[in-house]
């Protein structure tokens, strides 16, 4: 189990998680205007890996289709390095001022993809996560759940999106990643809420907003 620091009296940190093709980015676009109306502070949306110049450079290295020989531990450490830089430069300055920060992927992606997906030592992954976040975990994580076949089909149909190195991986990896997310959600019910992302988009957005509003109001009281 990961050690967590309670995020009292600061902003609100929301992470969006899910296997590839779960529709995180589309859902984020839809909830953003609604959140801006609902939340009293500034709302900031960002993403991992990337979000700031150094981390975007790291993202390019990780996702380059030429880098088929990348070692699994190298990949993990690159994600972790990108996370640290992004946290320090982008998330913390906003969060510390009391703002609402939404991050498209965060600590759970490393556990699901590098831990469950690649089979790296999950305790090591969790330790690295806690090390680079100084124990800061999201107030709420929305896990958008979709089965691997549907997720991969969506990626296939979405031709406008960049095709990255990880899209080329086998169905097996995607299945392990999903199983990992489901396990994480089961182990952290107070933080991670699962949303059925196979539903129509409007329903996914409505479910997401209902959960966010409840958690946000809880933190204000
Ligand atoms: P994205 O498509 O949501 O932008 O994410 C890019 C890819 O990076 C996606 O396949 C998930 C993967 N990823 C990891 O494997 N580990 C991580 O820690 C993060 C943040 C992303």
PDB file of N, CA, C and O in Angstrom, residues 149-207:
ATOM      1  N   UNK A 149     -10.676  -4.734 -26.283  1.00  0.00           N
ATOM      2  CA  UNK A 149     -11.045  -4.804 -27.702  1.00  0.00           C
ATOM      3  C   UNK A 149     -11.697  -3.492 -28.129  1.00  0.00           C
ATOM      4  O   UNK A 149     -11.335  -2.914 -29.161  1.00  0.00           O
ATOM      5  N   UNK A 150     -12.640  -2.988 -27.305  1.00  0.00           N
ATOM      6  CA  UNK A 150     -13.314  -1.728 -27.628  1.00  0.00           C
ATOM      7  C   UNK A 150     -12.305  -0.576 -27.642  1.00  0.00           C
ATOM      8  O   UNK A 150     -12.324   0.265 -28.546  1.00  0.00           O
ATOM      9  N   UNK A 151     -11.429  -0.552 -26.667  1.00  0.00           N
ATOM     10  CA  UNK A 151     -10.424   0.509 -26.589  1.00  0.00           C
ATOM     11  C   UNK A 151      -9.546   0.538 -27.828  1.00  0.00           C
ATOM     12  O   UNK A 151      -9.323   1.589 -28.437  1.00  0.00           O
ATOM     13  N   UNK A 152      -9.061  -0.620 -28.220  1.00  0.00           N
ATOM     14  CA  UNK A 152      -8.170  -0.682 -29.383  1.00  0.00           C
ATOM     15  C   UNK A 152      -8.917  -0.353 -30.671  1.00  0.00           C
ATOM     16  O   UNK A 152      -8.370   0.290 -31.567  1.00  0.00           O
ATOM     17  N   UNK A 153     -10.196  -0.770 -30.735  1.00  0.00           N
ATOM     18  CA  UNK A 153     -11.016  -0.440 -31.910  1.00  0.00           C
ATOM     19  C   UNK A 153     -11.190   1.075 -32.044  1.00  0.00           C
ATOM     20  O   UNK A 153     -11.106   1.636 -33.131  1.00  0.00           O
ATOM     21  N   UNK A 154     -11.418   1.726 -30.898  1.00  0.00           N
ATOM     22  CA  UNK A 154     -11.592   3.187 -30.910  1.00  0.00           C
ATOM     23  C   UNK A 154     -10.331   3.867 -31.433  1.00  0.00           C
ATOM     24  O   UNK A 154     -10.400   4.822 -32.198  1.00  0.00           O
ATOM     25  N   UNK A 155      -9.166   3.371 -31.000  1.00  0.00           N
ATOM     26  CA  UNK A 155      -7.903   3.971 -31.445  1.00  0.00           C
ATOM     27  C   UNK A 155      -7.777   3.815 -32.958  1.00  0.00           C
ATOM     28  O   UNK A 155      -7.417   4.740 -33.678  1.00  0.00           O
ATOM     29  N   UNK A 156      -8.130   2.640 -33.436  1.00  0.00           N
ATOM     30  CA  UNK A 156      -8.069   2.322 -34.864  1.00  0.00           C
ATOM     31  C   UNK A 156      -8.941   3.288 -35.674  1.00  0.00           C
ATOM     32  O   UNK A 156      -8.559   3.773 -36.727  1.00  0.00           O
ATOM     33  N   UNK A 157     -10.135   3.592 -35.113  1.00  0.00           N
ATOM     34  CA  UNK A 157     -11.084   4.463 -35.830  1.00  0.00           C
ATOM     35  C   UNK A 157     -10.696   5.929 -35.749  1.00  0.00           C
ATOM     36  O   UNK A 157     -11.074   6.724 -36.597  1.00  0.00           O
ATOM     37  N   UNK A 158      -9.949   6.270 -34.713  1.00  0.00           N
ATOM     38  CA  UNK A 158      -9.606   7.670 -34.485  1.00  0.00           C
ATOM     39  C   UNK A 158      -8.334   8.031 -35.252  1.00  0.00           C
ATOM     40  O   UNK A 158      -7.275   8.210 -34.689  1.00  0.00           O
ATOM     41  N   UNK A 159      -8.479   8.198 -36.547  1.00  0.00           N
ATOM     42  CA  UNK A 159      -7.304   8.366 -37.409  1.00  0.00           C
ATOM     43  C   UNK A 159      -6.573   9.694 -37.198  1.00  0.00           C
ATOM     44  O   UNK A 159      -5.415   9.827 -37.524  1.00  0.00           O
ATOM     45  N   UNK A 160      -7.317  10.689 -36.677  1.00  0.00           N
ATOM     46  CA  UNK A 160      -6.677  12.009 -36.549  1.00  0.00           C
ATOM     47  C   UNK A 160      -5.637  12.032 -35.426  1.00  0.00           C
ATOM     48  O   UNK A 160      -4.710  12.817 -35.454  1.00  0.00           O
ATOM     49  N   UNK A 161      -5.829  11.145 -34.430  1.00  0.00           N
ATOM     50  CA  UNK A 161      -4.904  11.140 -33.299  1.00  0.00           C
ATOM     51  C   UNK A 161      -3.564  10.547 -33.753  1.00  0.00           C
ATOM     52  O   UNK A 161      -3.528   9.666 -34.595  1.00  0.00           O
ATOM     53  N   UNK A 162      -2.470  11.038 -33.173  1.00  0.00           N
ATOM     54  CA  UNK A 162      -1.152  10.500 -33.491  1.00  0.00           C
ATOM     55  C   UNK A 162      -1.122   9.005 -33.165  1.00  0.00           C
ATOM     56  O   UNK A 162      -1.719   8.573 -32.185  1.00  0.00           O
ATOM     57  N   UNK A 163      -0.447   8.221 -33.981  1.00  0.00           N
ATOM     58  CA  UNK A 163      -0.246   6.812 -33.624  1.00  0.00           C
ATOM     59  C   UNK A 163       1.102   6.741 -32.929  1.00  0.00           C
ATOM     60  O   UNK A 163       2.113   7.169 -33.481  1.00  0.00           O
ATOM     61  N   UNK A 164       1.130   6.270 -31.671  1.00  0.00           N
ATOM     62  CA  UNK A 164       2.403   6.230 -30.968  1.00  0.00           C
ATOM     63  C   UNK A 164       2.905   4.804 -30.811  1.00  0.00           C
ATOM     64  O   UNK A 164       2.211   3.847 -31.134  1.00  0.00           O
ATOM     65  N   UNK A 165       4.125   4.683 -30.300  1.00  0.00           N
ATOM     66  CA  UNK A 165       4.776   3.376 -30.182  1.00  0.00           C
ATOM     67  C   UNK A 165       3.916   2.394 -29.397  1.00  0.00           C
ATOM     68  O   UNK A 165       3.841   1.222 -29.726  1.00  0.00           O
ATOM     69  N   UNK A 166       3.228   2.922 -28.366  1.00  0.00           N
ATOM     70  CA  UNK A 166       2.481   2.029 -27.484  1.00  0.00           C
ATOM     71  C   UNK A 166       1.201   1.512 -28.146  1.00  0.00           C
ATOM     72  O   UNK A 166       0.691   0.458 -27.794  1.00  0.00           O
ATOM     73  N   UNK A 167       0.682   2.269 -29.128  1.00  0.00           N
ATOM     74  CA  UNK A 167      -0.503   1.795 -29.849  1.00  0.00           C
ATOM     75  C   UNK A 167      -0.182   0.516 -30.620  1.00  0.00           C
ATOM     76  O   UNK A 167      -1.063  -0.248 -30.995  1.00  0.00           O
ATOM     77  N   UNK A 168       1.096   0.346 -30.919  1.00  0.00           N
ATOM     78  CA  UNK A 168       1.480  -0.791 -31.742  1.00  0.00           C
ATOM     79  C   UNK A 168       1.670  -2.062 -30.910  1.00  0.00           C
ATOM     80  O   UNK A 168       1.972  -3.116 -31.436  1.00  0.00           O
ATOM     81  N   UNK A 169       1.500  -1.955 -29.609  1.00  0.00           N
ATOM     82  CA  UNK A 169       1.711  -3.120 -28.744  1.00  0.00           C
ATOM     83  C   UNK A 169       0.539  -4.091 -28.839  1.00  0.00           C
ATOM     84  O   UNK A 169      -0.547  -3.748 -29.261  1.00  0.00           O
ATOM     85  N   UNK A 170       0.782  -5.269 -28.368  1.00  0.00           N
ATOM     86  CA  UNK A 170      -0.228  -6.324 -28.524  1.00  0.00           C
ATOM     87  C   UNK A 170      -1.407  -6.182 -27.568  1.00  0.00           C
ATOM     88  O   UNK A 170      -1.317  -5.550 -26.531  1.00  0.00           O
ATOM     89  N   UNK A 171      -2.501  -6.833 -27.972  1.00  0.00           N
ATOM     90  CA  UNK A 171      -3.720  -6.840 -27.170  1.00  0.00           C
ATOM     91  C   UNK A 171      -3.468  -7.313 -25.738  1.00  0.00           C
ATOM     92  O   UNK A 171      -4.046  -6.799 -24.786  1.00  0.00           O
ATOM     93  N   UNK A 172      -2.559  -8.251 -25.594  1.00  0.00           N
ATOM     94  CA  UNK A 172      -2.227  -8.809 -24.281  1.00  0.00           C
ATOM     95  C   UNK A 172      -1.817  -7.745 -23.269  1.00  0.00           C
ATOM     96  O   UNK A 172      -2.249  -7.764 -22.122  1.00  0.00           O
ATOM     97  N   UNK A 173      -0.953  -6.853 -23.705  1.00  0.00           N
ATOM     98  CA  UNK A 173      -0.483  -5.780 -22.822  1.00  0.00           C
ATOM     99  C   UNK A 173      -1.675  -4.935 -22.372  1.00  0.00           C
ATOM    100  O   UNK A 173      -1.821  -4.614 -21.197  1.00  0.00           O
ATOM    101  N   UNK A 174      -2.524  -4.611 -23.326  1.00  0.00           N
ATOM    102  CA  UNK A 174      -3.676  -3.776 -23.001  1.00  0.00           C
ATOM    103  C   UNK A 174      -4.594  -4.478 -21.997  1.00  0.00           C
ATOM    104  O   UNK A 174      -5.171  -3.848 -21.120  1.00  0.00           O
ATOM    105  N   UNK A 175      -4.703  -5.766 -22.137  1.00  0.00           N
ATOM    106  CA  UNK A 175      -5.558  -6.530 -21.198  1.00  0.00           C
ATOM    107  C   UNK A 175      -4.957  -6.531 -19.794  1.00  0.00           C
ATOM    108  O   UNK A 175      -5.670  -6.410 -18.802  1.00  0.00           O
ATOM    109  N   UNK A 176      -3.642  -6.661 -19.723  1.00  0.00           N
ATOM    110  CA  UNK A 176      -2.997  -6.651 -18.401  1.00  0.00           C
ATOM    111  C   UNK A 176      -3.134  -5.270 -17.747  1.00  0.00           C
ATOM    112  O   UNK A 176      -3.325  -5.145 -16.543  1.00  0.00           O
ATOM    113  N   UNK A 177      -3.035  -4.237 -18.584  1.00  0.00           N
ATOM    114  CA  UNK A 177      -3.175  -2.866 -18.073  1.00  0.00           C
ATOM    115  C   UNK A 177      -4.569  -2.669 -17.484  1.00  0.00           C
ATOM    116  O   UNK A 177      -4.733  -2.160 -16.370  1.00  0.00           O
ATOM    117  N   UNK A 178      -5.577  -3.121 -18.209  1.00  0.00           N
ATOM    118  CA  UNK A 178      -6.947  -2.955 -17.711  1.00  0.00           C
ATOM    119  C   UNK A 178      -7.145  -3.726 -16.403  1.00  0.00           C
ATOM    120  O   UNK A 178      -7.722  -3.211 -15.445  1.00  0.00           O
ATOM    121  N   UNK A 179      -6.652  -4.954 -16.375  1.00  0.00           N
ATOM    122  CA  UNK A 179      -6.784  -5.762 -15.150  1.00  0.00           C
ATOM    123  C   UNK A 179      -6.089  -5.040 -13.992  1.00  0.00           C
ATOM    124  O   UNK A 179      -6.577  -5.054 -12.852  1.00  0.00           O
ATOM    125  N   UNK A 180      -4.966  -4.408 -14.264  1.00  0.00           N
ATOM    126  CA  UNK A 180      -4.231  -3.667 -13.246  1.00  0.00           C
ATOM    127  C   UNK A 180      -5.046  -2.494 -12.715  1.00  0.00           C
ATOM    128  O   UNK A 180      -5.127  -2.269 -11.503  1.00  0.00           O
ATOM    129  N   UNK A 181      -5.665  -1.757 -13.617  1.00  0.00           N
ATOM    130  CA  UNK A 181      -6.506  -0.630 -13.193  1.00  0.00           C
ATOM    131  C   UNK A 181      -7.663  -1.114 -12.321  1.00  0.00           C
ATOM    132  O   UNK A 181      -8.003  -0.492 -11.313  1.00  0.00           O
ATOM    133  N   UNK A 182      -8.275  -2.216 -12.727  1.00  0.00           N
ATOM    134  CA  UNK A 182      -9.413  -2.728 -11.957  1.00  0.00           C
ATOM    135  C   UNK A 182      -8.958  -3.109 -10.547  1.00  0.00           C
ATOM    136  O   UNK A 182      -9.663  -2.859  -9.571  1.00  0.00           O
ATOM    137  N   UNK A 183      -7.754  -3.675 -10.459  1.00  0.00           N
ATOM    138  CA  UNK A 183      -7.209  -4.058  -9.155  1.00  0.00           C
ATOM    139  C   UNK A 183      -6.928  -2.804  -8.315  1.00  0.00           C
ATOM    140  O   UNK A 183      -7.274  -2.752  -7.130  1.00  0.00           O
ATOM    141  N   UNK A 184      -6.320  -1.817  -8.944  1.00  0.00           N
ATOM    142  CA  UNK A 184      -6.027  -0.559  -8.234  1.00  0.00           C
ATOM    143  C   UNK A 184      -7.307   0.077  -7.700  1.00  0.00           C
ATOM    144  O   UNK A 184      -7.351   0.583  -6.572  1.00  0.00           O
ATOM    145  N   UNK A 185      -8.359   0.060  -8.524  1.00  0.00           N
ATOM    146  CA  UNK A 185      -9.642   0.658  -8.119  1.00  0.00           C
ATOM    147  C   UNK A 185     -10.224  -0.108  -6.932  1.00  0.00           C
ATOM    148  O   UNK A 185     -10.763   0.494  -5.992  1.00  0.00           O
ATOM    149  N   UNK A 186     -10.057  -1.410  -6.988  1.00  0.00           N
ATOM    150  CA  UNK A 186     -10.576  -2.241  -5.894  1.00  0.00           C
ATOM    151  C   UNK A 186      -9.806  -1.969  -4.587  1.00  0.00           C
ATOM    152  O   UNK A 186     -10.377  -1.923  -3.512  1.00  0.00           O
ATOM    153  N   UNK A 187      -8.497  -1.753  -4.717  1.00  0.00           N
ATOM    154  CA  UNK A 187      -7.651  -1.551  -3.534  1.00  0.00           C
ATOM    155  C   UNK A 187      -7.738  -0.138  -2.953  1.00  0.00           C
ATOM    156  O   UNK A 187      -7.323   0.093  -1.824  1.00  0.00           O
ATOM    157  N   UNK A 188      -8.206   0.817  -3.769  1.00  0.00           N
ATOM    158  CA  UNK A 188      -8.248   2.219  -3.312  1.00  0.00           C
ATOM    159  C   UNK A 188      -9.638   2.816  -3.517  1.00  0.00           C
ATOM    160  O   UNK A 188      -9.798   3.838  -4.203  1.00  0.00           O
ATOM    161  N   UNK A 189     -10.664   2.212  -2.918  1.00  0.00           N
ATOM    162  CA  UNK A 189     -12.043   2.647  -3.203  1.00  0.00           C
ATOM    163  C   UNK A 189     -12.321   4.077  -2.728  1.00  0.00           C
ATOM    164  O   UNK A 189     -13.198   4.746  -3.261  1.00  0.00           O
ATOM    165  N   UNK A 190     -11.555   4.557  -1.756  1.00  0.00           N
ATOM    166  CA  UNK A 190     -11.791   5.916  -1.251  1.00  0.00           C
ATOM    167  C   UNK A 190     -11.271   6.986  -2.212  1.00  0.00           C
ATOM    168  O   UNK A 190     -11.702   8.127  -2.186  1.00  0.00           O
ATOM    169  N   UNK A 191     -10.360   6.603  -3.073  1.00  0.00           N
ATOM    170  CA  UNK A 191      -9.777   7.580  -4.010  1.00  0.00           C
ATOM    171  C   UNK A 191     -10.195   7.356  -5.461  1.00  0.00           C
ATOM    172  O   UNK A 191     -10.441   8.314  -6.197  1.00  0.00           O
ATOM    173  N   UNK A 192     -10.248   6.093  -5.881  1.00  0.00           N
ATOM    174  CA  UNK A 192     -10.479   5.797  -7.307  1.00  0.00           C
ATOM    175  C   UNK A 192     -11.929   5.398  -7.542  1.00  0.00           C
ATOM    176  O   UNK A 192     -12.431   4.455  -6.926  1.00  0.00           O
ATOM    177  N   UNK A 193     -12.604   6.128  -8.439  1.00  0.00           N
ATOM    178  CA  UNK A 193     -13.986   5.798  -8.788  1.00  0.00           C
ATOM    179  C   UNK A 193     -14.020   5.326 -10.243  1.00  0.00           C
ATOM    180  O   UNK A 193     -13.504   5.995 -11.138  1.00  0.00           O
ATOM    181  N   UNK A 194     -14.616   4.165 -10.453  1.00  0.00           N
ATOM    182  CA  UNK A 194     -14.673   3.597 -11.807  1.00  0.00           C
ATOM    183  C   UNK A 194     -15.919   4.094 -12.529  1.00  0.00           C
ATOM    184  O   UNK A 194     -17.015   4.095 -11.971  1.00  0.00           O
ATOM    185  N   UNK A 195     -15.705   4.522 -13.765  1.00  0.00           N
ATOM    186  CA  UNK A 195     -16.822   4.978 -14.608  1.00  0.00           C
ATOM    187  C   UNK A 195     -16.856   4.061 -15.835  1.00  0.00           C
ATOM    188  O   UNK A 195     -15.800   3.815 -16.440  1.00  0.00           O
ATOM    189  N   UNK A 196     -18.026   3.597 -16.193  1.00  0.00           N
ATOM    190  CA  UNK A 196     -18.157   2.727 -17.360  1.00  0.00           C
ATOM    191  C   UNK A 196     -18.057   3.585 -18.632  1.00  0.00           C
ATOM    192  O   UNK A 196     -19.004   4.272 -19.010  1.00  0.00           O
ATOM    193  N   UNK A 197     -16.895   3.521 -19.275  1.00  0.00           N
ATOM    194  CA  UNK A 197     -16.629   4.389 -20.428  1.00  0.00           C
ATOM    195  C   UNK A 197     -17.153   3.788 -21.732  1.00  0.00           C
ATOM    196  O   UNK A 197     -16.963   4.377 -22.799  1.00  0.00           O
ATOM    197  N   UNK A 198     -17.820   2.642 -21.651  1.00  0.00           N
ATOM    198  CA  UNK A 198     -18.440   2.076 -22.861  1.00  0.00           C
ATOM    199  C   UNK A 198     -19.832   2.668 -23.071  1.00  0.00           C
ATOM    200  O   UNK A 198     -20.458   2.464 -24.102  1.00  0.00           O
ATOM    201  N   UNK A 199     -20.310   3.432 -22.094  1.00  0.00           N
ATOM    202  CA  UNK A 199     -21.630   4.071 -22.203  1.00  0.00           C
ATOM    203  C   UNK A 199     -21.550   5.220 -23.218  1.00  0.00           C
ATOM    204  O   UNK A 199     -20.461   5.679 -23.554  1.00  0.00           O
ATOM    205  N   UNK A 200     -22.726   5.737 -23.650  1.00  0.00           N
ATOM    206  CA  UNK A 200     -22.704   6.924 -24.512  1.00  0.00           C
ATOM    207  C   UNK A 200     -21.957   8.075 -23.819  1.00  0.00           C
ATOM    208  O   UNK A 200     -22.041   8.198 -22.590  1.00  0.00           O
ATOM    209  N   UNK A 201     -21.279   8.885 -24.616  1.00  0.00           N
ATOM    210  CA  UNK A 201     -20.425   9.948 -24.066  1.00  0.00           C
ATOM    211  C   UNK A 201     -21.152  10.836 -23.049  1.00  0.00           C
ATOM    212  O   UNK A 201     -20.598  11.154 -21.991  1.00  0.00           O
ATOM    213  N   UNK A 202     -22.395  11.221 -23.374  1.00  0.00           N
ATOM    214  CA  UNK A 202     -23.135  12.115 -22.465  1.00  0.00           C
ATOM    215  C   UNK A 202     -23.307  11.498 -21.087  1.00  0.00           C
ATOM    216  O   UNK A 202     -23.247  12.194 -20.071  1.00  0.00           O
ATOM    217  N   UNK A 203     -23.514  10.190 -21.066  1.00  0.00           N
ATOM    218  CA  UNK A 203     -23.710   9.491 -19.789  1.00  0.00           C
ATOM    219  C   UNK A 203     -22.374   9.419 -19.024  1.00  0.00           C
ATOM    220  O   UNK A 203     -22.336   9.607 -17.807  1.00  0.00           O
ATOM    221  N   UNK A 204     -21.298   9.167 -19.752  1.00  0.00           N
ATOM    222  CA  UNK A 204     -19.967   9.113 -19.116  1.00  0.00           C
ATOM    223  C   UNK A 204     -19.670  10.476 -18.467  1.00  0.00           C
ATOM    224  O   UNK A 204     -19.233  10.547 -17.318  1.00  0.00           O
ATOM    225  N   UNK A 205     -19.949  11.542 -19.222  1.00  0.00           N
ATOM    226  CA  UNK A 205     -19.688  12.901 -18.721  1.00  0.00           C
ATOM    227  C   UNK A 205     -20.557  13.195 -17.496  1.00  0.00           C
ATOM    228  O   UNK A 205     -20.074  13.727 -16.488  1.00  0.00           O
ATOM    229  N   UNK A 206     -21.834  12.809 -17.562  1.00  0.00           N
ATOM    230  CA  UNK A 206     -22.751  13.052 -16.433  1.00  0.00           C
ATOM    231  C   UNK A 206     -22.283  12.278 -15.202  1.00  0.00           C
ATOM    232  O   UNK A 206     -22.254  12.827 -14.087  1.00  0.00           O
ATOM    233  N   UNK A 207     -21.896  11.041 -15.386  1.00  0.00           N
ATOM    234  CA  UNK A 207     -21.407  10.235 -14.253  1.00  0.00           C
ATOM    235  C   UNK A 207     -20.158  10.870 -13.654  1.00  0.00           C
ATOM    236  O   UNK A 207     -20.005  10.970 -12.436  1.00  0.00           O
TER     237      UNK A 207
END
